Amino acid sequence: EMLYEKYVKLRDEANLTDYKVAVDTGISKSTFSQWKHGKYTPKIDKLKILADYFGVDINYFLEE
């Protein structure tokens, strides 16, 4: 799974939108859009924020 697909799975399971996640985490909505279109790959600090936000271990995003 791609990183973005893992994020989408968590987001959808939590019944959230990119906008809501952006507001709650401080990661801009445009970042998610660029990520979706493959123009951006999140750095570890952003992945850590998302992992904490969704209550998963950062390894959820990092493992293949």
Tab-separated table of C-alpha atoms in Angstrom:
chain	number	residue	atom	x	y	z
A	1	GLU	CA	0.000	0.000	0.000
A	2	MET	CA	1.127	3.523	-0.688
A	3	LEU	CA	1.451	5.937	2.212
A	4	TYR	CA	-1.453	8.007	0.962
A	5	GLU	CA	-3.693	4.935	0.729
A	6	LYS	CA	-2.867	4.081	4.335
A	7	TYR	CA	-3.805	7.622	5.353
A	8	VAL	CA	-7.074	7.443	3.379
A	9	LYS	CA	-7.961	4.162	5.091
A	10	LEU	CA	-7.503	5.722	8.535
A	11	ARG	CA	-9.296	8.902	7.518
A	12	ASP	CA	-12.278	7.043	6.102
A	13	GLU	CA	-12.498	4.642	9.050
A	14	ALA	CA	-12.636	7.684	11.336
A	15	ASN	CA	-15.280	9.300	9.111
A	16	LEU	CA	-13.145	12.408	8.587
A	17	THR	CA	-12.364	14.721	5.684
A	18	ASP	CA	-8.982	16.060	4.600
A	19	TYR	CA	-10.229	19.467	5.729
A	20	LYS	CA	-10.998	18.229	9.266
A	21	VAL	CA	-7.647	16.443	9.528
A	22	ALA	CA	-5.891	19.578	8.245
A	23	VAL	CA	-7.609	21.776	10.842
A	24	ASP	CA	-6.892	19.333	13.664
A	25	THR	CA	-3.263	18.598	12.787
A	26	GLY	CA	-2.057	21.871	11.260
A	27	ILE	CA	-1.026	20.026	8.085
A	28	SER	CA	-2.390	22.065	5.195
A	29	LYS	CA	-5.129	20.744	2.961
A	30	SER	CA	-2.946	21.473	-0.063
A	31	THR	CA	-0.330	19.139	1.410
A	32	PHE	CA	-2.864	16.300	1.334
A	33	SER	CA	-3.816	17.217	-2.236
A	34	GLN	CA	-0.183	17.221	-3.391
A	35	TRP	CA	0.361	13.954	-1.545
A	36	LYS	CA	-2.658	12.404	-3.261
A	37	HIS	CA	-1.318	13.370	-6.684
A	38	GLY	CA	2.175	12.089	-5.942
A	39	LYS	CA	3.796	15.535	-5.907
A	40	TYR	CA	4.728	15.334	-2.245
A	41	THR	CA	5.985	12.692	0.139
A	42	PRO	CA	5.434	13.441	3.830
A	43	LYS	CA	8.471	13.745	6.045
A	44	ILE	CA	8.754	11.787	9.282
A	45	ASP	CA	7.549	14.724	11.403
A	46	LYS	CA	4.261	14.910	9.471
A	47	LEU	CA	3.819	11.152	9.605
A	48	LYS	CA	4.363	11.275	13.369
A	49	ILE	CA	1.647	13.930	13.706
A	50	LEU	CA	-0.753	11.799	11.654
A	51	ALA	CA	0.133	8.613	13.543
A	52	ASP	CA	-0.523	10.344	16.871
A	53	TYR	CA	-3.734	11.889	15.547
A	54	PHE	CA	-5.136	8.545	14.420
A	55	GLY	CA	-3.773	6.632	17.415
A	56	VAL	CA	-1.523	4.334	15.409
A	57	ASP	CA	2.180	3.604	15.616
A	58	ILE	CA	4.291	5.505	13.101
A	59	ASN	CA	5.392	2.107	11.776
A	60	TYR	CA	1.893	1.742	10.331
A	61	PHE	CA	2.971	4.279	7.695
A	62	LEU	CA	6.567	3.145	7.391
A	63	GLU	CA	6.250	-0.598	6.925
A	64	GLU	CA	5.764	-1.912	3.397
